[in-house]
Short mmCIF file of C-alpha atoms in Angstrom, two decimals:
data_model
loop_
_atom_site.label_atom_id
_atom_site.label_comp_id
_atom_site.label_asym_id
_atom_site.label_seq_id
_atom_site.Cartn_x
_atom_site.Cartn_y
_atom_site.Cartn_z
CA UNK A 1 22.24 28.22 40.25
CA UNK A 2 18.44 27.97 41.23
CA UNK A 3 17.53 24.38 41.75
CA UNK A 4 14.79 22.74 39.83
CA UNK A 5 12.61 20.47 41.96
CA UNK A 6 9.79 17.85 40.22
CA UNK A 7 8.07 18.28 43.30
CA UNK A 8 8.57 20.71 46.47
CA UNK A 9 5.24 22.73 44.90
CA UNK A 10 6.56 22.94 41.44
CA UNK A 11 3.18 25.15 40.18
CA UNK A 12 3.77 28.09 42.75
CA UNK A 13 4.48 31.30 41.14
CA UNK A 14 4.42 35.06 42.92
CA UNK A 15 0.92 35.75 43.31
CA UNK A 16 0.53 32.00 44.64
CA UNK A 17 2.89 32.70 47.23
CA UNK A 18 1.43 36.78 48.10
CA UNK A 19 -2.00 34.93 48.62
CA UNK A 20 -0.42 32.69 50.97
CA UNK A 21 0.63 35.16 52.61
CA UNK A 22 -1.99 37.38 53.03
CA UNK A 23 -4.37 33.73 53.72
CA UNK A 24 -1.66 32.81 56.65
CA UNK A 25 -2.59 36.62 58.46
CA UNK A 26 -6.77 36.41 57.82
CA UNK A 27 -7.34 32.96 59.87
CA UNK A 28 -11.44 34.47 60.19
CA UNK A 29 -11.72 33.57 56.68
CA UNK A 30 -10.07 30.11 56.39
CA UNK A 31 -12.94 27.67 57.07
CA UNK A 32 -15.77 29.86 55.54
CA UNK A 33 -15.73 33.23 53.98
CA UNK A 34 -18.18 36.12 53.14
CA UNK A 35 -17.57 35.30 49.25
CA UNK A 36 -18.36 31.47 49.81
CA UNK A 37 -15.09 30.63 48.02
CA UNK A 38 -15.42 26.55 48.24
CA UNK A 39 -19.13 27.31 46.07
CA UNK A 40 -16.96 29.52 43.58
CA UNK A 41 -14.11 27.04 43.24
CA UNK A 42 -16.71 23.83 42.65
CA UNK A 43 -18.54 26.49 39.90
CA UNK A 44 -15.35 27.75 38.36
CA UNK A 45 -14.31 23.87 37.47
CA UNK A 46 -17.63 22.63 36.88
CA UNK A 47 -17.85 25.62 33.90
CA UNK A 48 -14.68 24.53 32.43
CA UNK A 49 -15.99 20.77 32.48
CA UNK A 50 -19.15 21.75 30.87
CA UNK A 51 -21.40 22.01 33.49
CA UNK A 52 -20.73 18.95 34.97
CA UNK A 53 -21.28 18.67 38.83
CA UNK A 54 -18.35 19.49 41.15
CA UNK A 55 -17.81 19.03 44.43
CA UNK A 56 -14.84 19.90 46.68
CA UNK A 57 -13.41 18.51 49.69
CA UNK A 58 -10.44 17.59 51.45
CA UNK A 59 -8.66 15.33 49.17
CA UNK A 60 -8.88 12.22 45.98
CA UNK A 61 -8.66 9.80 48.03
CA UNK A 62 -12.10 10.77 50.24
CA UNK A 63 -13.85 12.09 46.79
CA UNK A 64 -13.53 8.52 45.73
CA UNK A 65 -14.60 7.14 49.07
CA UNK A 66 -17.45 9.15 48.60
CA UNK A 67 -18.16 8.49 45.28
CA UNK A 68 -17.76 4.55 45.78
CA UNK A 69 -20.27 4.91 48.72
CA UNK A 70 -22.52 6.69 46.70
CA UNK A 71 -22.60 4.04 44.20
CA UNK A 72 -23.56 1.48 47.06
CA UNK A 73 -20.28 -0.27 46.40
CA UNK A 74 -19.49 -2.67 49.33
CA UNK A 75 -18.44 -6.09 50.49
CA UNK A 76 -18.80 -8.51 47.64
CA UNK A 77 -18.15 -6.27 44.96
CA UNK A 78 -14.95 -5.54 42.89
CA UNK A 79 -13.36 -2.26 41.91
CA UNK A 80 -10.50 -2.31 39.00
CA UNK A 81 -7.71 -0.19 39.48
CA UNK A 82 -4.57 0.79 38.31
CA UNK A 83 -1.26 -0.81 39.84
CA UNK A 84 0.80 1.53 38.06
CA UNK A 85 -0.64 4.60 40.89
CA UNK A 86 -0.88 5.33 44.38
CA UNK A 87 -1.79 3.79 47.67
CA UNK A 88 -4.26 6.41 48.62
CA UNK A 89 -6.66 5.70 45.11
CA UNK A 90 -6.71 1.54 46.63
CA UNK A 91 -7.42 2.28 50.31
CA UNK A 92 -10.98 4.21 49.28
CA UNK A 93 -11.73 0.58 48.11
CA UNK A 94 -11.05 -1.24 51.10
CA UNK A 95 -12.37 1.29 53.22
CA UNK A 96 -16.07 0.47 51.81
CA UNK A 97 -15.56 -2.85 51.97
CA UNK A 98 -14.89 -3.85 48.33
CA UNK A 99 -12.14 -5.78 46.57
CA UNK A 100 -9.46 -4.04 44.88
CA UNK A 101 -8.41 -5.51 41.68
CA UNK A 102 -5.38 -4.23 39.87
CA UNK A 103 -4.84 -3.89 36.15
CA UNK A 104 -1.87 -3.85 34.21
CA UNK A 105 -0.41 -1.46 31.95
CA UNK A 106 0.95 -0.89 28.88
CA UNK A 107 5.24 -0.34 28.65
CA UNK A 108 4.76 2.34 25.86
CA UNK A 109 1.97 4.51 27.13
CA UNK A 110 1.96 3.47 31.22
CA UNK A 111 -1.79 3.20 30.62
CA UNK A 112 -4.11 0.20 31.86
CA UNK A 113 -4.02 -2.63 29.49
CA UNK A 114 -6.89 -3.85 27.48
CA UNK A 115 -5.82 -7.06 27.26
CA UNK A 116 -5.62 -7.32 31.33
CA UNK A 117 -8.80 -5.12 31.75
CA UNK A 118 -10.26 -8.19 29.47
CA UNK A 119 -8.59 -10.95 32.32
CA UNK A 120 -9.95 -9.09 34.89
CA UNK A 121 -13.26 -8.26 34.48
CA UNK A 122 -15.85 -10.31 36.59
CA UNK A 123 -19.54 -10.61 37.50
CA UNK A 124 -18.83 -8.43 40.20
CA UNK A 125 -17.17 -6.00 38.85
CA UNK A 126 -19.05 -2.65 39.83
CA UNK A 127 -16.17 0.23 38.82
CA UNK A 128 -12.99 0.55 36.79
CA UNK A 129 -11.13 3.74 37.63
CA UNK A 130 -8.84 4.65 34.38
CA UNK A 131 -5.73 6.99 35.22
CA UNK A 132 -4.88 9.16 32.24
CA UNK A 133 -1.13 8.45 33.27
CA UNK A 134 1.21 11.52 33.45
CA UNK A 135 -1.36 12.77 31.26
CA UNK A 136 -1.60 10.40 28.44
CA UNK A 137 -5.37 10.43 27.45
CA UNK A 138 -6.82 6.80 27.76
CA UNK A 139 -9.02 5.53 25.01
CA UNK A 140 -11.82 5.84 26.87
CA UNK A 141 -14.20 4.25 24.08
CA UNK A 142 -12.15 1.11 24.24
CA UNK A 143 -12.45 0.80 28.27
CA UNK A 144 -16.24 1.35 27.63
CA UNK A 145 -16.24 -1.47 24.95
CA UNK A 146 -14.82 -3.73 27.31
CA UNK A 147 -16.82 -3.49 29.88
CA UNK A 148 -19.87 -2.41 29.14
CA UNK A 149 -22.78 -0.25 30.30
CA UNK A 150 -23.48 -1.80 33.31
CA UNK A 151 -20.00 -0.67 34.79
CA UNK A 152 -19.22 2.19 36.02
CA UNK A 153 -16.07 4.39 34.56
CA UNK A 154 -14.70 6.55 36.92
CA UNK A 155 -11.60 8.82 35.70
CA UNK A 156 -8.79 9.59 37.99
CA UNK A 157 -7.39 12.79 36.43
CA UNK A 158 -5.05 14.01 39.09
CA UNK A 159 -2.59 14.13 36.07
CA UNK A 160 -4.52 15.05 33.25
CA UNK A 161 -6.40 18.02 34.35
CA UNK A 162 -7.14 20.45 31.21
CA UNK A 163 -6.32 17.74 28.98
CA UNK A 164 -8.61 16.26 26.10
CA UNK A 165 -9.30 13.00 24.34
CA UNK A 166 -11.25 12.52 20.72
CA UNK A 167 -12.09 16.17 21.36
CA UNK A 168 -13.54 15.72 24.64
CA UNK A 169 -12.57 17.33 28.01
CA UNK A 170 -10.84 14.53 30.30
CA UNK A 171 -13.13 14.26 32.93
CA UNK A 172 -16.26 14.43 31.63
CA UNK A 173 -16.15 11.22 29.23
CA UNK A 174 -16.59 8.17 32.07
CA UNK A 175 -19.33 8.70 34.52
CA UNK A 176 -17.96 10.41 37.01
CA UNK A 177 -14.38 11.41 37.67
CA UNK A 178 -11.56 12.49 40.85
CA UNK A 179 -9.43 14.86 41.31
CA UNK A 180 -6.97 15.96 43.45
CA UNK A 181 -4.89 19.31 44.01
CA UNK A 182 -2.17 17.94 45.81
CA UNK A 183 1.12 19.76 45.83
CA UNK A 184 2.54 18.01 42.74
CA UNK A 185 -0.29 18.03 40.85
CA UNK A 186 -2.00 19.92 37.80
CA UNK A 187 -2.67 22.77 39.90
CA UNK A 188 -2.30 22.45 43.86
CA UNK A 189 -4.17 23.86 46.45
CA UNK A 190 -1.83 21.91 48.71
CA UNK A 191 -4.52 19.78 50.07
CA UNK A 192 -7.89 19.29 47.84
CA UNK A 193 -9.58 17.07 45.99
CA UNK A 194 -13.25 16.49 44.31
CA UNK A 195 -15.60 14.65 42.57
CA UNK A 196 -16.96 15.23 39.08
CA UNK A 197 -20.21 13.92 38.16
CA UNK A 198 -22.95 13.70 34.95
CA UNK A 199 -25.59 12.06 38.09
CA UNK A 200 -26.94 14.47 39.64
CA UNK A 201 -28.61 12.20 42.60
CA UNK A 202 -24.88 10.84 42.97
CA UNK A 203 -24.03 14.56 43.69
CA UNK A 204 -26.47 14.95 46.24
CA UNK A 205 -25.32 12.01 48.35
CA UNK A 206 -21.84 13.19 48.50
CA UNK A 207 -22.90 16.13 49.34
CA UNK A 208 -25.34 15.27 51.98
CA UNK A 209 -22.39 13.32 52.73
CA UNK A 210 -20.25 16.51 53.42
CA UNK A 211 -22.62 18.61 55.57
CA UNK A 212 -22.01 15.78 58.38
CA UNK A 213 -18.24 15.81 57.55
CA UNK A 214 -15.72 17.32 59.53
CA UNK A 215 -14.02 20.96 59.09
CA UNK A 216 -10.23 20.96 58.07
CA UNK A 217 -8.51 21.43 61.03
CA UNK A 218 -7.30 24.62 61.73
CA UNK A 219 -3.38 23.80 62.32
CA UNK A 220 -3.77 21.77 58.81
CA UNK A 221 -5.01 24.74 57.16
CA UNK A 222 -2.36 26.71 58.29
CA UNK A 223 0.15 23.99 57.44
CA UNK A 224 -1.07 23.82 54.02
CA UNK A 225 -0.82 27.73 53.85
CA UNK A 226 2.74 27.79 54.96
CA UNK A 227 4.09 25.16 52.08
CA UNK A 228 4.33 27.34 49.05
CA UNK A 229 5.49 30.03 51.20
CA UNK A 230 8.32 27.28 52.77
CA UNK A 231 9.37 26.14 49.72
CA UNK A 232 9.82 29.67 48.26
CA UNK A 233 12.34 30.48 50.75
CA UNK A 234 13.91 27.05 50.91
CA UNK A 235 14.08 26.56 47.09
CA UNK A 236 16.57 29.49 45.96
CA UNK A 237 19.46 28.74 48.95
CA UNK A 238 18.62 24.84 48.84
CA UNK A 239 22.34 24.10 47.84
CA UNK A 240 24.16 27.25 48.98
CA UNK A 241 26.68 25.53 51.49
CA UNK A 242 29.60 22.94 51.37
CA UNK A 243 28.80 19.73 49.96
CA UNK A 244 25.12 18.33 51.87
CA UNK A 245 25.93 21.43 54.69
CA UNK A 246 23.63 23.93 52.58
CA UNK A 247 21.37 26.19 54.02
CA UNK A 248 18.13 24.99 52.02
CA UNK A 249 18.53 21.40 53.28
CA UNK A 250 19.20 22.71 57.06
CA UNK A 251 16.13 24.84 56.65
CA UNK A 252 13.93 21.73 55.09
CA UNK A 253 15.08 19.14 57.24
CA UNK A 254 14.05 21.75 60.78
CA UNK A 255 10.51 22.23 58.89
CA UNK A 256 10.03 18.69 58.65
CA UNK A 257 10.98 17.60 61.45
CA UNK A 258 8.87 20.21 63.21
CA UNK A 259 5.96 19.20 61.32
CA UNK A 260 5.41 22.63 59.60
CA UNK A 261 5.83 21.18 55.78
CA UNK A 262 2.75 18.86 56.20
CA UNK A 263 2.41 15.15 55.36
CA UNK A 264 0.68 13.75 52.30
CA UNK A 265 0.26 10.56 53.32
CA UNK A 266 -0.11 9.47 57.08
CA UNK A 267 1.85 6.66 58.86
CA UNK A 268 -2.10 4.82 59.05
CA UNK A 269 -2.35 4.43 55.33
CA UNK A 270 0.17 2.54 54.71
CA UNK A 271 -1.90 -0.17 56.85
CA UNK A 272 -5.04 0.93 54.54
CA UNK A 273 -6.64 2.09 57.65
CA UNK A 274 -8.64 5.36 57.12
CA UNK A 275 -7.38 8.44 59.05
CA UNK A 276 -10.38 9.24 61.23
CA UNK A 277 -10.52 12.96 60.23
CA UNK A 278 -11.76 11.84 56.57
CA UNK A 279 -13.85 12.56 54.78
CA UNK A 280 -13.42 16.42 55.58
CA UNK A 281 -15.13 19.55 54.00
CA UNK A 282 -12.81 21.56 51.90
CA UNK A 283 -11.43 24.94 53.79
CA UNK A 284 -12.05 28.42 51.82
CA UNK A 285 -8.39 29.59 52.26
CA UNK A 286 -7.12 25.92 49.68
CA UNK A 287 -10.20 26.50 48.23
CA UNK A 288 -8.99 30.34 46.96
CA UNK A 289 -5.22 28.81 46.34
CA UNK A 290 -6.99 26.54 44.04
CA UNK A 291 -8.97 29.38 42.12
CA UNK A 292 -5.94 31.04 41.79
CA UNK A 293 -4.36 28.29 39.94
CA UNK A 294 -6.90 26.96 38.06
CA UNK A 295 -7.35 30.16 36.39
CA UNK A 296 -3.48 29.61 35.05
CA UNK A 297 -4.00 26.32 34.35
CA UNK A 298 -4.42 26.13 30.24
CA UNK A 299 -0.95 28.16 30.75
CA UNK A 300 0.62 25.51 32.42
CA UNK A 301 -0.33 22.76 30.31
CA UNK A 302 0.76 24.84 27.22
CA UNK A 303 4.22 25.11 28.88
CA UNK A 304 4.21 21.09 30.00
CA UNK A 305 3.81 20.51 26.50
CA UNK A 306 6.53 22.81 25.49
CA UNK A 307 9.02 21.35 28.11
CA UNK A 308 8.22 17.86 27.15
CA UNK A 309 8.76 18.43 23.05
CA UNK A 310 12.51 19.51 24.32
CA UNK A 311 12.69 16.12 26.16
CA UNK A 312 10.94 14.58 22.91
CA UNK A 313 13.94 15.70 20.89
CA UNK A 314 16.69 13.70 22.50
CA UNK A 315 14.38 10.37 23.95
CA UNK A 316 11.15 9.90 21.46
CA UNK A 317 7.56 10.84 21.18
CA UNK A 318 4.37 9.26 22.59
CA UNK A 319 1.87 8.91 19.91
CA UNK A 320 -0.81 10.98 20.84
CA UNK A 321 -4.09 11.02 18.25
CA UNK A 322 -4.59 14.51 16.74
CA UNK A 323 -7.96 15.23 18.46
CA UNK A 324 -6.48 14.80 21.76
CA UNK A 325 -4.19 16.66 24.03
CA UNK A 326 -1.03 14.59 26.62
CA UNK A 327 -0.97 16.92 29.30
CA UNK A 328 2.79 15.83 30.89
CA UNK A 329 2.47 16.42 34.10
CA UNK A 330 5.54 14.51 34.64
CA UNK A 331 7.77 13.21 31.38
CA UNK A 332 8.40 9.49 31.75
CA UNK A 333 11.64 7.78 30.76
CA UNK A 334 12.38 3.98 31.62
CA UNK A 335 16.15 3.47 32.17
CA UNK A 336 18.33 0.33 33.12
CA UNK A 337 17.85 -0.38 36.93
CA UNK A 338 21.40 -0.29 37.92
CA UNK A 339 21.55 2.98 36.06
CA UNK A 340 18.62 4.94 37.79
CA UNK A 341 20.32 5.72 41.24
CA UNK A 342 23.31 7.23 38.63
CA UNK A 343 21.04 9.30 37.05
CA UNK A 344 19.01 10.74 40.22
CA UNK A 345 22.83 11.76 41.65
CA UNK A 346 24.33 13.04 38.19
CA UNK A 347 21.18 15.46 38.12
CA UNK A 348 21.21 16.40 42.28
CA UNK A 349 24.84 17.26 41.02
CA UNK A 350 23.72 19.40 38.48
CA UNK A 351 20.88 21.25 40.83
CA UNK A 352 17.82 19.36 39.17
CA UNK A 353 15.68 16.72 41.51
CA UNK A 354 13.91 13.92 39.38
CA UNK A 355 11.05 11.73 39.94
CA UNK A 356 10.50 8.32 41.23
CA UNK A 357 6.60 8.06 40.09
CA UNK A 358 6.06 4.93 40.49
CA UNK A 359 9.03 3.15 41.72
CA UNK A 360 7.01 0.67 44.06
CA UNK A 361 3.96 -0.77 43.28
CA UNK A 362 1.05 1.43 44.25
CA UNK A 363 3.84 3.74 45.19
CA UNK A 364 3.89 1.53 48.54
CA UNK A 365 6.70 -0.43 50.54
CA UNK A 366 6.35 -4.56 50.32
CA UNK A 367 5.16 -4.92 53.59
CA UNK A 368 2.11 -3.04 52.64
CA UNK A 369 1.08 -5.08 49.50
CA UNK A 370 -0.96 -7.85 51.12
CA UNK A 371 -3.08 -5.47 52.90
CA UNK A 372 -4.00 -3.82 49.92
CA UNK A 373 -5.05 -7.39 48.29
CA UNK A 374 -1.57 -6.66 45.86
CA UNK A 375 0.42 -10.00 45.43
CA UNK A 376 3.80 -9.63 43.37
CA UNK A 377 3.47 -10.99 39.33
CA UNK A 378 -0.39 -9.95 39.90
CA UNK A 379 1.00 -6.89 36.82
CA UNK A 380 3.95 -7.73 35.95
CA UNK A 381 4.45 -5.34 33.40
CA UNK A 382 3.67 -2.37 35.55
CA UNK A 383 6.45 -4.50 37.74
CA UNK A 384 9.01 -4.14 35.28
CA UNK A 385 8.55 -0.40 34.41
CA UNK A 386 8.91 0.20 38.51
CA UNK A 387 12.50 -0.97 38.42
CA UNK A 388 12.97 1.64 35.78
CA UNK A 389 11.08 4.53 35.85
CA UNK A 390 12.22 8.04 36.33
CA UNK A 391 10.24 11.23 35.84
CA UNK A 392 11.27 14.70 34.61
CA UNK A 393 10.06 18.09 35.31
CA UNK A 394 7.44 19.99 33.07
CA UNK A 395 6.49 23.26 35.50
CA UNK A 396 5.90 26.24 35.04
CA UNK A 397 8.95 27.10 36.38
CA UNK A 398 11.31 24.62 34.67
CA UNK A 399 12.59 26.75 31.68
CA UNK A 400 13.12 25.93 28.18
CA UNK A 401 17.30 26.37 28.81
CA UNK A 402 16.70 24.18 32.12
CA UNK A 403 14.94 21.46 30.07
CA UNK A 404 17.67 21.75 27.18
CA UNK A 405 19.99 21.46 29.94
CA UNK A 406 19.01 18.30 31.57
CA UNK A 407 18.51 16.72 28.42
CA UNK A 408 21.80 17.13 28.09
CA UNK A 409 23.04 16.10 30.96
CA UNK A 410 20.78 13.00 30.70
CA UNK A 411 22.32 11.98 27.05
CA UNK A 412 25.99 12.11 28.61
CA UNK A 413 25.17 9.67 31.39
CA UNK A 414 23.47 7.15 28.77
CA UNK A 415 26.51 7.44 26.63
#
């Protein structure tokens, strides 16, 4: 039986993997090509956003680096984030200089509080970045109630691409927004991220920004192009074997430790230092396996949704208003702690691989906290979700019998 990974480029589909292919043998055209593909990319999204500025580059994490710098944000100033998220959307903040200051969330939508967004604001206060978690539109009018004009909203959609809130595309309702498209992601061109802007003078810094930036390295690029293609062959003999002896592990454990499956987040991160190679420009071979995807990607979200109202038939609904659109990138569930670890091996038994979004705070070991200015009971709610959290598939390639399936399997353990 064909394993169903959450991660382990869950979007990739044939023609992902043929262009891949075809990229991995044309290395003339994978920093710059005749058809200016990085241009075509920033145009395709920024038509889909209406109109909004859009500029690519390597990653999230350096499109908000960017896009704090070209606010002026610096030493002195604060920047409200999410606990409840990554390392890589705190270390932008640092990197400039600023404060991070982390908001709690909310146990039944794994948004940011309004009640903590409240405790937390401060004269210097300069930016609140609002995740739209696992898709879950935030009410964005209520964030801009709370803190006014004077701050600026910046919305992290790296899962909520395509969605929409009070009728609005997410993305284009806060004054400015990032994106990334990482390998788990809405849509993935493996490595890729950018910023989305209404200011147009905020555009031209970042990308005055970019012409002094570095190019993607070249064994990166390639890297990045040989993922999909990796995890293509890896994926369908993954547990064909005896017991942990399979073939597909064998085969992922060589490409890792060979270096040829890429890594996400680098060892100098996790000490919020800033790998020296960012900011970089984004390459025109990720910048075509992005246009490839994002042309699929209303498809996708029509399926998430589909997956997740199979998983909303055995565990509950979110409460989503009727003019706006939960993209479930990931389905959510919180479980008892000393059950989790049961229910990540009962579905490995069964050929599925879960989630662990966000099982550490800022998705981050202890040791790192205190460098990222993150002292334990600082959210205690998002705390308390950690110990419990697990995440289910939604992509395009889990099926509706596969999400029936693990439902299934899920109900039996809790019973």
């Amino acid at each position: 039986m064909k394993p169903v990974f959450i991660g382990a480029s869950p979007n990739t589909e044939k023609d992902d993997i043929r262009l891949a292919w075809k990229l991995l043998f044309q290395p003339w055209n994978w920093r710059q090509d005749k058809e200016k593909s990085v241009h075509k990319f920033e145009e395709t999204v920024s038509k889909y956003h209406d109109g909004i500025n859009a500029v690519a580059m390597d990653s999230a994490r350096s499109a908000f680096y960017l896009l704090l710098k070209a606010y002026g944000i610096g030493p002195g100033d604060e920047v409200i984030l999410p606990s409840f998220s990554c390392l890589v959307i705190a270390n932008p903040v640092i990197w400039v200089g600023a404060k991070p200051v982390y908001v709690d969330i909310d146990k039944d939508t794994f948004n940011l509080s309004f009640e903590d967004l409240k405790r937390k604001l401060s004269p210097r206060t300069k930016v609140v970045l609002v995740q739209h978690t696992f898709g879950l539109p935030v009410d964005l009018d209520k964030v801009r109630e709370i803190v006014g004009n004077d701050v600026k909203i910046v919305e992290d959609i790296a899962h909520s691409l395509g969605g929409i809130y009070n009728g609005k595309k997410i993305g284009t309702i806060g004054d400015a927004a990032v994106a990334t498209f990482g390998i788990e992601k809405i849509i993935s061109s493996v490595r890729g991220g950018m910023v989305m802007t209404k200011d147009d003078e905020v555009a031209k810094r970042i990308r005055d920004e970019l012409e002094n930036a570095p190019n993607f390295s070249l064994i990166r690029i390639k890297i990045s192009l040989l993922n999909p293609i990796l995890w293509s062959i890896i994926t369908p003999v993954y547990y064909f074997g005896v017991g942990k002896l399979t073939i597909g592990r064998g085969f992922s454990y060589i490409a890792h430790k060979l270096g040829i499956m890429g890594i996400m987040i680098e060892k100098c991160e996790y000490d919020t230092q800033k790998p020296p190679w960012l900011p970089a420009r984004m390459p025109s071979a990720l910048a075509r396996l992005g246009m490839n995807q994002f042309r699929k990607l209303d498809r996708f979200n029509d399926h998430r949704r589909e997956i997740a109202k199979i998983y909303e038939e055995k565990f509950g609904e979110f409460v989503v208003d009727k003019n706006s659109k939960h993209i479930y990138l990931r389905y959510p569930l919180l479980v008892e702690p000393d059950e989790r670890a049961k229910i990540h091996a009962e579905a490995t038994k069964n050929h599925f691989v879960l989630g662990n979004w966000y099982k550490n705070i800022l998705f981050a070991p202890a040791s790192s906290h205190e460098k990222l200015s993150y002292k334990k009971g600082d959210t205690p709610n998002a705390e308390w979700v950690a110990e419990r959290i697990v995440n289910l598939p939604t992509g395009v390639n889990v099926s509706h019998n596969d999400a029936k399936r693990l439902a299934v399997i899920l109900v039996n353990i809790e019973n």
